[in-house]
């Protein structure tokens, strides 16, 4: 069911003109990493940065 939902979301986004989907996954979540790879997603080397404003 998960794959069907992903493919439908991709189809709808493509219909709206979306050309690329980017996902952010916690590195330790190997289960979801495998799921998205099975759906055709690939790992791209990126740096993701954030800042909690409550720490300022």
PDB file of N, CA and C in Angstrom:
ATOM      1  N   UNK A   1       0.821  -1.184   0.000  1.00  0.00           N
ATOM      2  CA  UNK A   1       0.000   0.000   0.000  1.00  0.00           C
ATOM      3  C   UNK A   1       0.874   1.260   0.000  1.00  0.00           C
ATOM      4  N   UNK A   2       1.973   1.225   0.741  1.00  0.00           N
ATOM      5  CA  UNK A   2       2.860   2.383   0.808  1.00  0.00           C
ATOM      6  C   UNK A   2       3.389   2.782  -0.558  1.00  0.00           C
ATOM      7  N   UNK A   3       3.811   1.785  -1.335  1.00  0.00           N
ATOM      8  CA  UNK A   3       4.328   2.084  -2.675  1.00  0.00           C
ATOM      9  C   UNK A   3       3.244   2.693  -3.559  1.00  0.00           C
ATOM     10  N   UNK A   4       2.027   2.190  -3.449  1.00  0.00           N
ATOM     11  CA  UNK A   4       0.926   2.731  -4.249  1.00  0.00           C
ATOM     12  C   UNK A   4       0.667   4.195  -3.890  1.00  0.00           C
ATOM     13  N   UNK A   5       0.732   4.520  -2.606  1.00  0.00           N
ATOM     14  CA  UNK A   5       0.536   5.901  -2.173  1.00  0.00           C
ATOM     15  C   UNK A   5       1.638   6.814  -2.704  1.00  0.00           C
ATOM     16  N   UNK A   6       2.882   6.340  -2.650  1.00  0.00           N
ATOM     17  CA  UNK A   6       4.013   7.121  -3.161  1.00  0.00           C
ATOM     18  C   UNK A   6       3.847   7.366  -4.657  1.00  0.00           C
ATOM     19  N   UNK A   7       3.518   6.318  -5.399  1.00  0.00           N
ATOM     20  CA  UNK A   7       3.389   6.463  -6.847  1.00  0.00           C
ATOM     21  C   UNK A   7       2.229   7.402  -7.215  1.00  0.00           C
ATOM     22  N   UNK A   8       1.145   7.351  -6.468  1.00  0.00           N
ATOM     23  CA  UNK A   8       0.029   8.266  -6.738  1.00  0.00           C
ATOM     24  C   UNK A   8       0.419   9.705  -6.423  1.00  0.00           C
ATOM     25  N   UNK A   9       1.125   9.913  -5.316  1.00  0.00           N
ATOM     26  CA  UNK A   9       1.596  11.266  -4.981  1.00  0.00           C
ATOM     27  C   UNK A   9       2.542  11.787  -6.063  1.00  0.00           C
ATOM     28  N   UNK A  10       3.443  10.925  -6.548  1.00  0.00           N
ATOM     29  CA  UNK A  10       4.369  11.319  -7.607  1.00  0.00           C
ATOM     30  C   UNK A  10       3.610  11.679  -8.884  1.00  0.00           C
ATOM     31  N   UNK A  11       2.603  10.883  -9.217  1.00  0.00           N
ATOM     32  CA  UNK A  11       1.811  11.137 -10.415  1.00  0.00           C
ATOM     33  C   UNK A  11       1.110  12.492 -10.323  1.00  0.00           C
ATOM     34  N   UNK A  12       0.544  12.767  -9.163  1.00  0.00           N
ATOM     35  CA  UNK A  12      -0.161  14.041  -8.983  1.00  0.00           C
ATOM     36  C   UNK A  12       0.793  15.230  -9.001  1.00  0.00           C
ATOM     37  N   UNK A  13       1.940  15.072  -8.356  1.00  0.00           N
ATOM     38  CA  UNK A  13       2.926  16.155  -8.366  1.00  0.00           C
ATOM     39  C   UNK A  13       3.435  16.421  -9.775  1.00  0.00           C
ATOM     40  N   UNK A  14       3.690  15.355 -10.529  1.00  0.00           N
ATOM     41  CA  UNK A  14       4.134  15.522 -11.914  1.00  0.00           C
ATOM     42  C   UNK A  14       3.065  16.251 -12.727  1.00  0.00           C
ATOM     43  N   UNK A  15       1.812  15.941 -12.460  1.00  0.00           N
ATOM     44  CA  UNK A  15       0.713  16.602 -13.145  1.00  0.00           C
ATOM     45  C   UNK A  15       0.636  18.089 -12.839  1.00  0.00           C
ATOM     46  N   UNK A  16       1.150  18.475 -11.698  1.00  0.00           N
ATOM     47  CA  UNK A  16       1.191  19.891 -11.314  1.00  0.00           C
ATOM     48  C   UNK A  16       2.458  20.589 -11.807  1.00  0.00           C
ATOM     49  N   UNK A  17       3.327  19.834 -12.503  1.00  0.00           N
ATOM     50  CA  UNK A  17       4.544  20.422 -13.052  1.00  0.00           C
ATOM     51  C   UNK A  17       5.795  20.189 -12.215  1.00  0.00           C
ATOM     52  N   UNK A  18       5.677  19.444 -11.130  1.00  0.00           N
ATOM     53  CA  UNK A  18       6.838  19.140 -10.284  1.00  0.00           C
ATOM     54  C   UNK A  18       7.806  18.261 -11.063  1.00  0.00           C
ATOM     55  N   UNK A  19       9.096  18.607 -11.055  1.00  0.00           N
ATOM     56  CA  UNK A  19      10.076  17.830 -11.817  1.00  0.00           C
ATOM     57  C   UNK A  19      11.008  16.996 -10.925  1.00  0.00           C
ATOM     58  N   UNK A  20      10.991  17.267  -9.620  1.00  0.00           N
ATOM     59  CA  UNK A  20      11.879  16.516  -8.729  1.00  0.00           C
ATOM     60  C   UNK A  20      11.313  16.530  -7.322  1.00  0.00           C
ATOM     61  N   UNK A  21      11.478  15.400  -6.629  1.00  0.00           N
ATOM     62  CA  UNK A  21      11.072  15.286  -5.227  1.00  0.00           C
ATOM     63  C   UNK A  21      12.327  15.081  -4.396  1.00  0.00           C
ATOM     64  N   UNK A  22      12.470  15.854  -3.342  1.00  0.00           N
ATOM     65  CA  UNK A  22      13.578  15.684  -2.404  1.00  0.00           C
ATOM     66  C   UNK A  22      13.017  15.200  -1.074  1.00  0.00           C
ATOM     67  N   UNK A  23      13.649  14.206  -0.502  1.00  0.00           N
ATOM     68  CA  UNK A  23      13.246  13.665   0.791  1.00  0.00           C
ATOM     69  C   UNK A  23      14.349  13.901   1.801  1.00  0.00           C
ATOM     70  N   UNK A  24      13.971  14.121   3.042  1.00  0.00           N
ATOM     71  CA  UNK A  24      14.944  14.152   4.135  1.00  0.00           C
ATOM     72  C   UNK A  24      14.595  13.001   5.062  1.00  0.00           C
ATOM     73  N   UNK A  25      15.580  12.155   5.298  1.00  0.00           N
ATOM     74  CA  UNK A  25      15.401  10.957   6.116  1.00  0.00           C
ATOM     75  C   UNK A  25      16.492  10.938   7.178  1.00  0.00           C
ATOM     76  N   UNK A  26      16.127  10.627   8.396  1.00  0.00           N
ATOM     77  CA  UNK A  26      17.119  10.489   9.462  1.00  0.00           C
ATOM     78  C   UNK A  26      18.033   9.312   9.105  1.00  0.00           C
ATOM     79  N   UNK A  27      19.333   9.525   9.166  1.00  0.00           N
ATOM     80  CA  UNK A  27      20.311   8.531   8.720  1.00  0.00           C
ATOM     81  C   UNK A  27      20.141   7.170   9.393  1.00  0.00           C
ATOM     82  N   UNK A  28      19.702   7.159  10.625  1.00  0.00           N
ATOM     83  CA  UNK A  28      19.563   5.895  11.348  1.00  0.00           C
ATOM     84  C   UNK A  28      18.298   5.119  10.973  1.00  0.00           C
ATOM     85  N   UNK A  29      17.440   5.700  10.143  1.00  0.00           N
ATOM     86  CA  UNK A  29      16.182   5.048   9.779  1.00  0.00           C
ATOM     87  C   UNK A  29      16.374   4.202   8.519  1.00  0.00           C
ATOM     88  N   UNK A  30      17.075   3.078   8.665  1.00  0.00           N
ATOM     89  CA  UNK A  30      17.403   2.239   7.507  1.00  0.00           C
ATOM     90  C   UNK A  30      16.168   1.593   6.892  1.00  0.00           C
ATOM     91  N   UNK A  31      15.122   1.376   7.677  1.00  0.00           N
ATOM     92  CA  UNK A  31      13.904   0.765   7.137  1.00  0.00           C
ATOM     93  C   UNK A  31      13.277   1.652   6.074  1.00  0.00           C
ATOM     94  N   UNK A  32      13.108   2.924   6.388  1.00  0.00           N
ATOM     95  CA  UNK A  32      12.487   3.830   5.418  1.00  0.00           C
ATOM     96  C   UNK A  32      13.433   4.104   4.248  1.00  0.00           C
ATOM     97  N   UNK A  33      14.727   4.092   4.497  1.00  0.00           N
ATOM     98  CA  UNK A  33      15.699   4.263   3.418  1.00  0.00           C
ATOM     99  C   UNK A  33      15.519   3.151   2.384  1.00  0.00           C
ATOM    100  N   UNK A  34      15.401   1.913   2.850  1.00  0.00           N
ATOM    101  CA  UNK A  34      15.186   0.786   1.947  1.00  0.00           C
ATOM    102  C   UNK A  34      13.876   0.894   1.189  1.00  0.00           C
ATOM    103  N   UNK A  35      12.841   1.354   1.870  1.00  0.00           N
ATOM    104  CA  UNK A  35      11.536   1.530   1.230  1.00  0.00           C
ATOM    105  C   UNK A  35      11.624   2.518   0.071  1.00  0.00           C
ATOM    106  N   UNK A  36      12.224   3.673   0.316  1.00  0.00           N
ATOM    107  CA  UNK A  36      12.311   4.680  -0.741  1.00  0.00           C
ATOM    108  C   UNK A  36      13.229   4.238  -1.875  1.00  0.00           C
ATOM    109  N   UNK A  37      14.288   3.508  -1.554  1.00  0.00           N
ATOM    110  CA  UNK A  37      15.141   2.965  -2.622  1.00  0.00           C
ATOM    111  C   UNK A  37      14.328   2.018  -3.497  1.00  0.00           C
ATOM    112  N   UNK A  38      13.491   1.197  -2.882  1.00  0.00           N
ATOM    113  CA  UNK A  38      12.636   0.268  -3.628  1.00  0.00           C
ATOM    114  C   UNK A  38      11.678   1.026  -4.548  1.00  0.00           C
ATOM    115  N   UNK A  39      11.309   2.233  -4.159  1.00  0.00           N
ATOM    116  CA  UNK A  39      10.414   3.072  -4.955  1.00  0.00           C
ATOM    117  C   UNK A  39      11.161   3.863  -6.030  1.00  0.00           C
ATOM    118  N   UNK A  40      12.480   3.680  -6.119  1.00  0.00           N
ATOM    119  CA  UNK A  40      13.259   4.322  -7.172  1.00  0.00           C
ATOM    120  C   UNK A  40      14.039   5.558  -6.757  1.00  0.00           C
ATOM    121  N   UNK A  41      14.001   5.896  -5.481  1.00  0.00           N
ATOM    122  CA  UNK A  41      14.737   7.071  -5.008  1.00  0.00           C
ATOM    123  C   UNK A  41      16.202   6.698  -4.797  1.00  0.00           C
ATOM    124  N   UNK A  42      17.091   7.671  -4.987  1.00  0.00           N
ATOM    125  CA  UNK A  42      18.525   7.463  -4.821  1.00  0.00           C
ATOM    126  C   UNK A  42      19.079   8.420  -3.776  1.00  0.00           C
ATOM    127  N   UNK A  43      20.121   7.997  -3.095  1.00  0.00           N
ATOM    128  CA  UNK A  43      20.784   8.851  -2.112  1.00  0.00           C
ATOM    129  C   UNK A  43      21.653   9.855  -2.859  1.00  0.00           C
ATOM    130  N   UNK A  44      21.498  11.141  -2.524  1.00  0.00           N
ATOM    131  CA  UNK A  44      22.329  12.203  -3.083  1.00  0.00           C
ATOM    132  C   UNK A  44      23.137  12.806  -1.946  1.00  0.00           C
ATOM    133  N   UNK A  45      24.392  13.112  -2.218  1.00  0.00           N
ATOM    134  CA  UNK A  45      25.237  13.710  -1.189  1.00  0.00           C
ATOM    135  C   UNK A  45      24.815  15.162  -0.968  1.00  0.00           C
ATOM    136  N   UNK A  46      24.371  15.445   0.219  1.00  0.00           N
ATOM    137  CA  UNK A  46      23.913  16.786   0.573  1.00  0.00           C
ATOM    138  C   UNK A  46      24.276  17.068   2.025  1.00  0.00           C
ATOM    139  N   UNK A  47      24.276  18.330   2.371  1.00  0.00           N
ATOM    140  CA  UNK A  47      24.415  18.736   3.761  1.00  0.00           C
ATOM    141  C   UNK A  47      23.106  19.402   4.151  1.00  0.00           C
ATOM    142  N   UNK A  48      22.494  18.925   5.203  1.00  0.00           N
ATOM    143  CA  UNK A  48      21.259  19.512   5.702  1.00  0.00           C
ATOM    144  C   UNK A  48      21.589  20.209   7.016  1.00  0.00           C
ATOM    145  N   UNK A  49      21.216  21.469   7.110  1.00  0.00           N
ATOM    146  CA  UNK A  49      21.520  22.234   8.314  1.00  0.00           C
ATOM    147  C   UNK A  49      20.233  22.758   8.923  1.00  0.00           C
ATOM    148  N   UNK A  50      20.237  22.918  10.241  1.00  0.00           N
ATOM    149  CA  UNK A  50      19.067  23.481  10.922  1.00  0.00           C
ATOM    150  C   UNK A  50      19.517  24.229  12.167  1.00  0.00           C
ATOM    151  N   UNK A  51      18.596  24.993  12.709  1.00  0.00           N
ATOM    152  CA  UNK A  51      18.864  25.741  13.937  1.00  0.00           C
ATOM    153  C   UNK A  51      17.572  25.834  14.719  1.00  0.00           C
ATOM    154  N   UNK A  52      17.580  25.410  15.968  1.00  0.00           N
ATOM    155  CA  UNK A  52      16.438  25.543  16.835  1.00  0.00           C
ATOM    156  C   UNK A  52      16.425  26.957  17.403  1.00  0.00           C
ATOM    157  N   UNK A  53      15.423  27.721  17.062  1.00  0.00           N
ATOM    158  CA  UNK A  53      15.378  29.112  17.500  1.00  0.00           C
ATOM    159  C   UNK A  53      15.106  29.228  19.007  1.00  0.00           C
ATOM    160  N   UNK A  54      14.591  28.179  19.603  1.00  0.00           N
ATOM    161  CA  UNK A  54      14.383  28.214  21.051  1.00  0.00           C
ATOM    162  C   UNK A  54      15.703  28.193  21.827  1.00  0.00           C
ATOM    163  N   UNK A  55      16.803  27.891  21.135  1.00  0.00           N
ATOM    164  CA  UNK A  55      18.131  27.839  21.756  1.00  0.00           C
ATOM    165  C   UNK A  55      18.838  29.191  21.698  1.00  0.00           C
ATOM    166  N   UNK A  56      18.242  30.178  21.035  1.00  0.00           N
ATOM    167  CA  UNK A  56      18.885  31.492  20.853  1.00  0.00           C
ATOM    168  C   UNK A  56      18.666  32.340  22.078  1.00  0.00           C
TER     169      UNK A  56
END
